[in-house]
Amino acid sequence: MKRIMNEIVLFFLKKFFSSPKKEWLKFDTMFMILGIIISVSALTVALAIFDGYEKALKNTILDVNSHIYIFSSDDKIAAKKAIELDSLLSAQEEIACFGKVVVTQSMCSNLSRVKGAIIRGIEWQNEQLPVAYRKFIFEGDYQLLHENDAVIGYRLAKELNLKLGDEFKIISSIGAKITPFGLQQKEKKLKVVGFYKSGMYEYDSKYVFLNLETAAQFAEIPKSFTMMEIRLKENFVENADYLAYKWEYLLDYKYQINSWIYFNSNLFTLLKLEKWIIFIILSFLILIASFNVVSSVATTILEKKQEIGILKTFGTSNYLLQKIFLFKTIFIAIFAITIGQIF
């Protein structure tokens, strides 16, 4: 009996699609299909674009920044303490590379133009760096061979009207001297040897890269550095938080260790929230399309009153009739959703 019922359902499905009247090309059916296709396409495209944006942002953040940072409570790590850190980090299989960094704030000046900047002293000569420094040098040279060589963010250079080979000053209140003429701030002349372009405004408009020794001298911490930066192997990037806690414990909590997840958690939480909001809003399109489905099925039932009456006369059950209309609707919906996903 079940086999006969399935054959009857299959017969009516074939009849629907092969009928000379082309019932599947009727306005209400095509309107229903079109509504589902548009709704599914809009939702799929929106989520795909958002996923792409999130992935691109994450990759840029992980290229510009290192994965884990080690700080000292007194704002500097002496060269003697670096031996302890080097010993621990060298033994960790999760680490791709690590390096010393000096970070300090200053003002950049060129003639009458003055802008705030972040000075980053790096071990640029190392084959592997915790950040993709060389990747983002789009003009000039990445090498900081001389004491006054500097690579500067291209937006900062544009605001200061600097070109390759130009000189500018960095000014800091660290190490300022009191003279009879007032407070004399520390100044240093630098030469632009390259431009840095990461694609992120906050970095391109702030960063000035120097070699590690020059930055340490300028920040008044000779033979020391501000922090240690660590780059993890690709398989361990998502476990950065766990590894930071683990190494903090191994170092007896003498250092503060944070990961890229800690510093960017608010940003990615906001992105996930926005993604859910977009999903909910666009899901209303699918809900509206479902009303079209209900309307189309109801219209078809009214149009097929006579055929339904004949089938009922021959003893067709309500369950079988429901099955015929349900399978027809499901088939059309699957077809429309598939087309919507493709396009």
mmCIF file of C-alpha atoms in Angstrom:
data_model
loop_
_atom_site.group_PDB
_atom_site.id
_atom_site.type_symbol
_atom_site.label_atom_id
_atom_site.label_comp_id
_atom_site.label_asym_id
_atom_site.label_seq_id
_atom_site.Cartn_x
_atom_site.Cartn_y
_atom_site.Cartn_z
ATOM 1 C CA MET A 1 0.000 0.000 0.000
ATOM 2 C CA LYS A 2 2.839 2.375 0.867
ATOM 3 C CA ARG A 3 4.529 1.637 -2.469
ATOM 4 C CA ILE A 4 1.298 2.457 -4.338
ATOM 5 C CA MET A 5 0.974 5.753 -2.439
ATOM 6 C CA ASN A 6 4.553 6.705 -3.322
ATOM 7 C CA GLU A 7 3.905 5.880 -6.988
ATOM 8 C CA ILE A 8 0.797 8.091 -6.965
ATOM 9 C CA VAL A 9 2.789 10.978 -5.437
ATOM 10 C CA LEU A 10 5.568 10.481 -8.020
ATOM 11 C CA PHE A 11 2.998 10.421 -10.817
ATOM 12 C CA PHE A 12 1.537 13.785 -9.811
ATOM 13 C CA LEU A 13 5.030 15.307 -9.428
ATOM 14 C CA LYS A 14 5.938 14.181 -12.957
ATOM 15 C CA LYS A 15 2.608 15.481 -14.216
ATOM 16 C CA PHE A 16 3.257 18.861 -12.589
ATOM 17 C CA PHE A 17 6.594 19.345 -14.366
ATOM 18 C CA SER A 18 5.764 17.646 -17.699
ATOM 19 C CA SER A 19 2.191 18.897 -18.144
ATOM 20 C CA PRO A 20 1.542 20.646 -21.502
ATOM 21 C CA LYS A 21 -0.032 23.473 -19.483
ATOM 22 C CA LYS A 22 3.404 24.189 -17.911
ATOM 23 C CA GLU A 23 1.923 24.595 -14.449
ATOM 24 C CA TRP A 24 5.358 25.261 -12.940
ATOM 25 C CA LEU A 25 5.655 28.367 -15.144
ATOM 26 C CA LYS A 26 2.529 29.971 -13.699
ATOM 27 C CA PHE A 27 2.929 33.404 -12.122
ATOM 28 C CA ASP A 28 2.359 32.339 -8.496
ATOM 29 C CA THR A 29 4.875 29.471 -8.763
ATOM 30 C CA MET A 30 7.530 31.608 -10.462
ATOM 31 C CA PHE A 31 6.937 34.424 -7.952
ATOM 32 C CA MET A 32 7.444 31.940 -5.100
ATOM 33 C CA ILE A 33 10.660 30.576 -6.651
ATOM 34 C CA LEU A 34 11.991 34.062 -7.360
ATOM 35 C CA GLY A 35 11.262 35.196 -3.784
ATOM 36 C CA ILE A 36 13.175 32.247 -2.305
ATOM 37 C CA ILE A 37 16.113 32.711 -4.721
ATOM 38 C CA ILE A 38 16.460 36.435 -3.901
ATOM 39 C CA SER A 39 16.173 35.851 -0.142
ATOM 40 C CA VAL A 40 18.688 33.007 -0.024
ATOM 41 C CA SER A 41 21.088 34.850 -2.363
ATOM 42 C CA ALA A 42 20.964 38.031 -0.254
ATOM 43 C CA LEU A 43 21.624 36.099 2.964
ATOM 44 C CA THR A 44 24.413 33.988 1.437
ATOM 45 C CA VAL A 45 26.179 36.957 -0.195
ATOM 46 C CA ALA A 46 25.936 39.132 2.929
ATOM 47 C CA LEU A 47 27.357 36.425 5.203
ATOM 48 C CA ALA A 48 30.086 35.549 2.678
ATOM 49 C CA ILE A 49 31.156 39.212 2.405
ATOM 50 C CA PHE A 50 31.173 39.565 6.184
ATOM 51 C CA ASP A 51 33.196 36.342 6.593
ATOM 52 C CA GLY A 52 35.675 37.608 3.992
ATOM 53 C CA TYR A 53 35.982 40.970 5.740
ATOM 54 C CA GLU A 54 36.487 39.317 9.137
ATOM 55 C CA LYS A 55 39.140 36.968 7.714
ATOM 56 C CA ALA A 56 40.975 39.814 5.926
ATOM 57 C CA LEU A 57 40.901 41.976 9.079
ATOM 58 C CA LYS A 58 42.165 39.096 11.206
ATOM 59 C CA ASN A 59 45.014 38.334 8.783
ATOM 60 C CA THR A 60 46.055 42.006 8.706
ATOM 61 C CA ILE A 61 45.983 42.276 12.507
ATOM 62 C CA LEU A 62 48.072 39.099 12.830
ATOM 63 C CA ASP A 63 50.569 40.369 10.250
ATOM 64 C CA VAL A 64 50.950 43.851 11.754
ATOM 65 C CA ASN A 65 51.032 42.600 15.361
ATOM 66 C CA SER A 66 52.728 39.676 16.996
ATOM 67 C CA HIS A 67 50.743 36.853 18.601
ATOM 68 C CA ILE A 68 52.020 37.131 22.173
ATOM 69 C CA TYR A 69 53.639 39.994 24.140
ATOM 70 C CA ILE A 70 55.841 39.758 27.233
ATOM 71 C CA PHE A 71 56.036 42.886 29.419
ATOM 72 C CA SER A 72 57.912 43.677 32.599
ATOM 73 C CA SER A 73 56.352 45.428 35.586
ATOM 74 C CA ASP A 74 59.005 48.190 35.484
ATOM 75 C CA ASP A 75 58.311 49.010 31.787
ATOM 76 C CA LYS A 76 61.643 47.653 30.576
ATOM 77 C CA ILE A 77 63.441 44.333 30.333
ATOM 78 C CA ALA A 78 67.191 44.431 30.957
ATOM 79 C CA ALA A 79 69.572 42.492 28.743
ATOM 80 C CA LYS A 80 70.408 40.153 31.653
ATOM 81 C CA LYS A 81 66.756 39.183 32.061
ATOM 82 C CA ALA A 82 66.532 38.488 28.322
ATOM 83 C CA ILE A 83 68.737 35.431 28.822
ATOM 84 C CA GLU A 84 66.049 33.813 31.001
ATOM 85 C CA LEU A 85 63.353 34.599 28.438
ATOM 86 C CA ASP A 86 65.467 33.369 25.512
ATOM 87 C CA SER A 87 66.110 30.087 27.324
ATOM 88 C CA LEU A 88 62.391 29.459 27.978
ATOM 89 C CA LEU A 89 61.089 30.581 24.586
ATOM 90 C CA SER A 90 63.695 28.650 22.599
ATOM 91 C CA ALA A 91 62.438 25.431 24.186
ATOM 92 C CA GLN A 92 58.786 25.974 23.204
ATOM 93 C CA GLU A 93 57.707 23.991 20.127
ATOM 94 C CA GLU A 94 54.736 26.294 19.477
ATOM 95 C CA ILE A 95 56.953 29.310 18.709
ATOM 96 C CA ALA A 96 57.970 30.210 15.154
ATOM 97 C CA CYS A 97 60.170 33.158 16.191
ATOM 98 C CA PHE A 98 60.533 35.891 18.817
ATOM 99 C CA GLY A 99 62.314 39.203 19.101
ATOM 100 C CA LYS A 100 63.055 42.201 21.305
ATOM 101 C CA VAL A 101 61.142 45.437 20.704
ATOM 102 C CA VAL A 102 61.385 49.001 22.019
ATOM 103 C CA VAL A 103 58.144 50.998 21.925
ATOM 104 C CA THR A 104 57.812 54.636 22.961
ATOM 105 C CA GLN A 105 55.751 57.677 22.057
ATOM 106 C CA SER A 106 57.027 60.875 20.512
ATOM 107 C CA MET A 107 56.136 63.829 18.327
ATOM 108 C CA CYS A 108 57.301 63.940 14.697
ATOM 109 C CA SER A 109 58.167 67.336 13.282
ATOM 110 C CA ASN A 110 58.874 68.562 9.759
ATOM 111 C CA LEU A 111 59.122 72.355 9.490
ATOM 112 C CA SER A 112 55.829 73.655 10.888
ATOM 113 C CA ARG A 113 54.015 70.307 10.759
ATOM 114 C CA VAL A 114 53.837 68.237 13.948
ATOM 115 C CA LYS A 115 52.134 64.867 14.508
ATOM 116 C CA GLY A 116 52.072 62.309 17.304
ATOM 117 C CA ALA A 117 53.798 59.001 16.562
ATOM 118 C CA ILE A 118 54.729 55.626 18.016
ATOM 119 C CA ILE A 119 58.406 54.714 17.777
ATOM 120 C CA ARG A 120 59.090 50.995 17.287
ATOM 121 C CA GLY A 121 62.650 49.757 17.597
ATOM 122 C CA ILE A 122 63.017 46.332 15.987
ATOM 123 C CA GLU A 123 65.705 43.766 15.187
ATOM 124 C CA TRP A 124 65.122 44.291 11.475
ATOM 125 C CA GLN A 125 68.203 42.287 10.469
ATOM 126 C CA ASN A 126 66.759 39.007 11.842
ATOM 127 C CA GLU A 127 65.699 36.581 9.138
ATOM 128 C CA GLN A 128 62.351 35.967 10.888
ATOM 129 C CA LEU A 129 60.450 38.709 12.690
ATOM 130 C CA PRO A 130 57.392 38.427 14.977
ATOM 131 C CA VAL A 131 55.601 40.923 12.674
ATOM 132 C CA ALA A 132 55.419 41.085 8.879
ATOM 133 C CA TYR A 133 57.560 44.233 8.744
ATOM 134 C CA ARG A 134 59.196 43.622 5.341
ATOM 135 C CA LYS A 135 55.874 42.654 3.733
ATOM 136 C CA PHE A 136 54.421 46.139 4.261
ATOM 137 C CA ILE A 137 57.333 48.200 2.914
ATOM 138 C CA PHE A 138 55.779 49.407 -0.348
ATOM 139 C CA GLU A 139 58.375 52.055 -1.263
ATOM 140 C CA GLY A 140 62.033 52.485 -0.366
ATOM 141 C CA ASP A 141 64.125 50.061 1.695
ATOM 142 C CA TYR A 142 63.361 48.048 4.836
ATOM 143 C CA GLN A 143 66.987 48.092 6.003
ATOM 144 C CA LEU A 144 67.858 50.417 8.891
ATOM 145 C CA LEU A 145 71.598 50.368 8.367
ATOM 146 C CA HIS A 146 72.449 53.710 9.951
ATOM 147 C CA GLU A 147 71.601 55.193 13.314
ATOM 148 C CA ASN A 148 69.294 57.862 11.867
ATOM 149 C CA ASP A 149 67.524 55.634 9.281
ATOM 150 C CA ALA A 150 63.751 55.378 9.710
ATOM 151 C CA VAL A 151 60.813 53.684 7.994
ATOM 152 C CA ILE A 152 57.653 55.720 8.470
ATOM 153 C CA GLY A 153 53.940 55.016 7.982
ATOM 154 C CA TYR A 154 52.887 56.380 4.591
ATOM 155 C CA ARG A 155 49.905 58.293 6.007
ATOM 156 C CA LEU A 156 52.098 59.932 8.630
ATOM 157 C CA ALA A 157 54.602 60.805 5.894
ATOM 158 C CA LYS A 158 51.836 62.357 3.807
ATOM 159 C CA GLU A 159 50.631 64.474 6.751
ATOM 160 C CA LEU A 160 54.205 65.648 7.405
ATOM 161 C CA ASN A 161 54.877 66.140 3.663
ATOM 162 C CA LEU A 162 57.857 63.782 3.713
ATOM 163 C CA LYS A 163 59.453 61.993 0.759
ATOM 164 C CA LEU A 164 62.205 59.391 0.496
ATOM 165 C CA GLY A 165 65.506 60.873 1.650
ATOM 166 C CA ASP A 166 63.876 63.727 3.598
ATOM 167 C CA GLU A 167 64.878 64.447 7.163
ATOM 168 C CA PHE A 168 62.537 65.025 10.101
ATOM 169 C CA LYS A 169 62.791 65.271 13.885
ATOM 170 C CA ILE A 170 61.328 63.133 16.649
ATOM 171 C CA ILE A 171 60.754 64.908 19.942
ATOM 172 C CA SER A 172 60.174 63.393 23.390
ATOM 173 C CA SER A 173 59.852 64.659 26.936
ATOM 174 C CA ILE A 174 61.728 61.556 28.167
ATOM 175 C CA GLY A 175 65.158 62.710 29.253
ATOM 176 C CA ALA A 176 64.215 66.386 28.930
ATOM 177 C CA LYS A 177 66.609 68.833 30.586
ATOM 178 C CA ILE A 178 65.830 71.957 32.569
ATOM 179 C CA THR A 179 67.858 74.903 31.296
ATOM 180 C CA PRO A 180 67.858 78.629 32.106
ATOM 181 C CA PHE A 181 65.667 79.027 29.036
ATOM 182 C CA GLY A 182 63.099 76.444 30.180
ATOM 183 C CA LEU A 183 62.497 72.752 29.551
ATOM 184 C CA GLN A 184 64.619 71.421 26.698
ATOM 185 C CA GLN A 185 63.026 68.339 25.205
ATOM 186 C CA LYS A 186 64.975 65.503 23.670
ATOM 187 C CA GLU A 187 65.242 65.658 19.876
ATOM 188 C CA LYS A 188 66.713 63.404 17.221
ATOM 189 C CA LYS A 189 67.038 63.883 13.467
ATOM 190 C CA LEU A 190 66.019 60.957 11.259
ATOM 191 C CA LYS A 191 66.143 60.217 7.550
ATOM 192 C CA VAL A 192 63.267 58.550 5.670
ATOM 193 C CA VAL A 193 64.508 55.380 3.923
ATOM 194 C CA GLY A 194 61.166 53.654 3.377
ATOM 195 C CA PHE A 195 57.386 53.894 3.667
ATOM 196 C CA TYR A 196 55.232 51.430 5.593
ATOM 197 C CA LYS A 197 51.719 50.554 4.367
ATOM 198 C CA SER A 198 49.704 47.908 6.240
ATOM 199 C CA GLY A 199 46.236 49.007 5.139
ATOM 200 C CA MET A 200 45.180 49.871 8.702
ATOM 201 C CA TYR A 201 44.890 53.590 9.439
ATOM 202 C CA GLU A 202 45.985 53.480 13.096
ATOM 203 C CA TYR A 203 49.322 51.912 12.133
ATOM 204 C CA ASP A 204 49.994 53.744 8.857
ATOM 205 C CA SER A 205 49.372 57.102 10.521
ATOM 206 C CA LYS A 206 51.449 56.476 13.682
ATOM 207 C CA TYR A 207 54.356 54.068 13.220
ATOM 208 C CA VAL A 208 58.011 55.056 12.866
ATOM 209 C CA PHE A 209 60.441 52.119 12.721
ATOM 210 C CA LEU A 210 64.048 52.456 13.953
ATOM 211 C CA ASN A 211 66.720 49.920 14.661
ATOM 212 C CA LEU A 212 66.568 48.521 18.189
ATOM 213 C CA GLU A 213 69.667 50.278 19.572
ATOM 214 C CA THR A 214 68.652 53.726 18.295
ATOM 215 C CA ALA A 215 65.142 53.411 19.741
ATOM 216 C CA ALA A 216 66.528 52.213 23.096
ATOM 217 C CA GLN A 217 68.889 55.202 23.302
ATOM 218 C CA PHE A 218 66.075 57.603 22.417
ATOM 219 C CA ALA A 219 63.768 56.045 25.048
ATOM 220 C CA GLU A 220 66.524 56.359 27.676
ATOM 221 C CA ILE A 221 66.720 52.567 28.220
ATOM 222 C CA PRO A 222 70.149 51.650 26.741
ATOM 223 C CA LYS A 223 70.937 47.914 26.617
ATOM 224 C CA SER A 224 67.288 47.214 27.476
ATOM 225 C CA PHE A 225 64.018 46.806 25.602
ATOM 226 C CA THR A 226 60.333 47.420 26.274
ATOM 227 C CA MET A 227 58.898 43.978 25.555
ATOM 228 C CA MET A 228 59.422 40.640 23.853
ATOM 229 C CA GLU A 229 57.178 39.803 20.892
ATOM 230 C CA ILE A 230 56.395 36.214 19.887
ATOM 231 C CA ARG A 231 55.077 34.764 16.642
ATOM 232 C CA LEU A 232 53.442 31.348 16.910
ATOM 233 C CA LYS A 233 53.297 28.570 14.376
ATOM 234 C CA GLU A 234 50.087 28.653 12.364
ATOM 235 C CA ASN A 235 48.500 25.674 14.160
ATOM 236 C CA PHE A 236 48.819 27.385 17.567
ATOM 237 C CA VAL A 237 47.607 30.919 16.755
ATOM 238 C CA GLU A 238 44.090 30.309 18.124
ATOM 239 C CA ASN A 239 45.605 28.913 21.358
ATOM 240 C CA ALA A 240 47.547 32.118 22.054
ATOM 241 C CA ASP A 241 45.577 32.899 25.230
ATOM 242 C CA TYR A 242 46.268 29.468 26.739
ATOM 243 C CA LEU A 243 49.974 29.661 25.867
ATOM 244 C CA ALA A 244 50.226 33.147 27.410
ATOM 245 C CA TYR A 245 48.787 31.839 30.710
ATOM 246 C CA LYS A 246 51.047 28.781 30.552
ATOM 247 C CA TRP A 247 54.279 30.763 30.045
ATOM 248 C CA GLU A 248 53.269 33.316 32.658
ATOM 249 C CA TYR A 249 53.060 30.429 35.130
ATOM 250 C CA LEU A 250 56.411 28.949 33.997
ATOM 251 C CA LEU A 251 58.048 32.354 34.581
ATOM 252 C CA ASP A 252 56.610 32.533 38.133
ATOM 253 C CA TYR A 253 54.432 35.535 37.173
ATOM 254 C CA LYS A 254 57.484 37.802 36.992
ATOM 255 C CA TYR A 255 56.242 39.097 33.635
ATOM 256 C CA GLN A 256 52.883 40.136 32.243
ATOM 257 C CA ILE A 257 52.101 38.045 29.161
ATOM 258 C CA ASN A 258 49.161 38.887 26.870
ATOM 259 C CA SER A 259 48.003 37.553 23.514
ATOM 260 C CA TRP A 260 46.534 39.105 20.379
ATOM 261 C CA ILE A 261 43.147 37.660 21.442
ATOM 262 C CA TYR A 262 43.276 39.667 24.676
ATOM 263 C CA PHE A 263 43.979 42.954 22.868
ATOM 264 C CA ASN A 264 41.440 42.402 20.049
ATOM 265 C CA SER A 265 38.653 40.522 21.843
ATOM 266 C CA ASN A 266 36.279 43.528 21.824
ATOM 267 C CA LEU A 267 36.729 44.027 18.074
ATOM 268 C CA PHE A 268 35.986 40.406 17.160
ATOM 269 C CA THR A 269 33.090 40.215 19.634
ATOM 270 C CA LEU A 270 31.585 43.272 17.913
ATOM 271 C CA LEU A 271 32.083 41.676 14.486
ATOM 272 C CA LYS A 272 30.294 38.499 15.613
ATOM 273 C CA LEU A 273 27.431 40.584 17.029
ATOM 274 C CA GLU A 274 27.108 42.518 13.748
ATOM 275 C CA LYS A 275 27.138 39.236 11.820
ATOM 276 C CA TRP A 276 24.251 37.900 13.896
ATOM 277 C CA ILE A 277 22.297 41.136 13.440
ATOM 278 C CA ILE A 278 22.739 40.927 9.647
ATOM 279 C CA PHE A 279 21.667 37.263 9.727
ATOM 280 C CA ILE A 280 18.517 38.067 11.724
ATOM 281 C CA ILE A 281 17.560 41.029 9.494
ATOM 282 C CA LEU A 282 18.051 39.106 6.254
ATOM 283 C CA SER A 283 16.239 36.088 7.684
ATOM 284 C CA PHE A 284 13.095 38.210 7.559
ATOM 285 C CA LEU A 285 13.415 38.102 3.753
ATOM 286 C CA ILE A 286 13.194 34.314 3.924
ATOM 287 C CA LEU A 287 10.220 34.628 6.280
ATOM 288 C CA ILE A 288 8.464 36.890 3.751
ATOM 289 C CA ALA A 289 9.329 34.401 0.994
ATOM 290 C CA SER A 290 7.702 31.649 3.072
ATOM 291 C CA PHE A 291 4.436 33.623 3.003
ATOM 292 C CA ASN A 292 4.676 33.477 -0.798
ATOM 293 C CA VAL A 293 5.016 29.699 -0.522
ATOM 294 C CA VAL A 294 1.883 29.447 1.655
ATOM 295 C CA SER A 295 0.000 31.764 -0.708
ATOM 296 C CA SER A 296 1.074 29.755 -3.772
ATOM 297 C CA VAL A 297 0.057 26.427 -2.214
ATOM 298 C CA ALA A 298 -3.307 27.836 -1.115
ATOM 299 C CA THR A 299 -3.941 29.201 -4.637
ATOM 300 C CA THR A 300 -3.044 25.837 -6.198
ATOM 301 C CA ILE A 301 -5.425 23.996 -3.849
ATOM 302 C CA LEU A 302 -8.277 26.338 -4.823
ATOM 303 C CA GLU A 303 -7.496 25.904 -8.539
ATOM 304 C CA LYS A 304 -7.357 22.099 -8.179
ATOM 305 C CA LYS A 305 -10.677 21.801 -6.358
ATOM 306 C CA GLN A 306 -12.195 19.753 -9.156
ATOM 307 C CA GLU A 307 -9.253 17.333 -9.430
ATOM 308 C CA ILE A 308 -9.141 16.970 -5.642
ATOM 309 C CA GLY A 309 -12.865 16.153 -5.616
ATOM 310 C CA ILE A 310 -12.374 13.431 -8.269
ATOM 311 C CA LEU A 311 -9.478 11.914 -6.295
ATOM 312 C CA LYS A 312 -11.570 11.968 -3.096
ATOM 313 C CA THR A 313 -14.369 10.188 -4.983
ATOM 314 C CA PHE A 314 -11.957 7.370 -5.838
ATOM 315 C CA GLY A 315 -11.092 7.039 -2.149
ATOM 316 C CA THR A 316 -7.901 9.104 -1.932
ATOM 317 C CA SER A 317 -7.110 9.923 1.700
ATOM 318 C CA ASN A 318 -6.379 13.395 3.024
ATOM 319 C CA TYR A 319 -2.905 12.176 3.999
ATOM 320 C CA LEU A 320 -2.094 11.265 0.379
ATOM 321 C CA LEU A 321 -3.377 14.622 -0.894
ATOM 322 C CA GLN A 322 -1.278 16.454 1.709
ATOM 323 C CA LYS A 323 1.725 14.391 0.675
ATOM 324 C CA ILE A 324 1.282 15.316 -3.019
ATOM 325 C CA PHE A 325 1.197 19.072 -2.306
ATOM 326 C CA LEU A 326 3.931 18.852 0.349
ATOM 327 C CA PHE A 327 6.385 17.026 -1.915
ATOM 328 C CA LYS A 328 5.697 19.450 -4.772
ATOM 329 C CA THR A 329 6.380 22.443 -2.470
ATOM 330 C CA ILE A 330 9.519 20.861 -0.979
ATOM 331 C CA PHE A 331 10.897 20.057 -4.450
ATOM 332 C CA ILE A 332 10.359 23.651 -5.628
ATOM 333 C CA ALA A 333 11.845 25.077 -2.400
ATOM 334 C CA ILE A 334 14.980 22.881 -2.690
ATOM 335 C CA PHE A 335 15.384 23.902 -6.329
ATOM 336 C CA ALA A 336 15.017 27.623 -5.464
ATOM 337 C CA ILE A 337 17.405 27.410 -2.455
ATOM 338 C CA THR A 338 20.029 25.623 -4.593
ATOM 339 C CA ILE A 339 19.822 28.301 -7.294
ATOM 340 C CA GLY A 340 20.001 31.012 -4.611
ATOM 341 C CA GLN A 341 23.176 29.428 -3.139
ATOM 342 C CA ILE A 342 24.812 29.176 -6.582
ATOM 343 C CA PHE A 343 24.104 32.754 -7.644
#
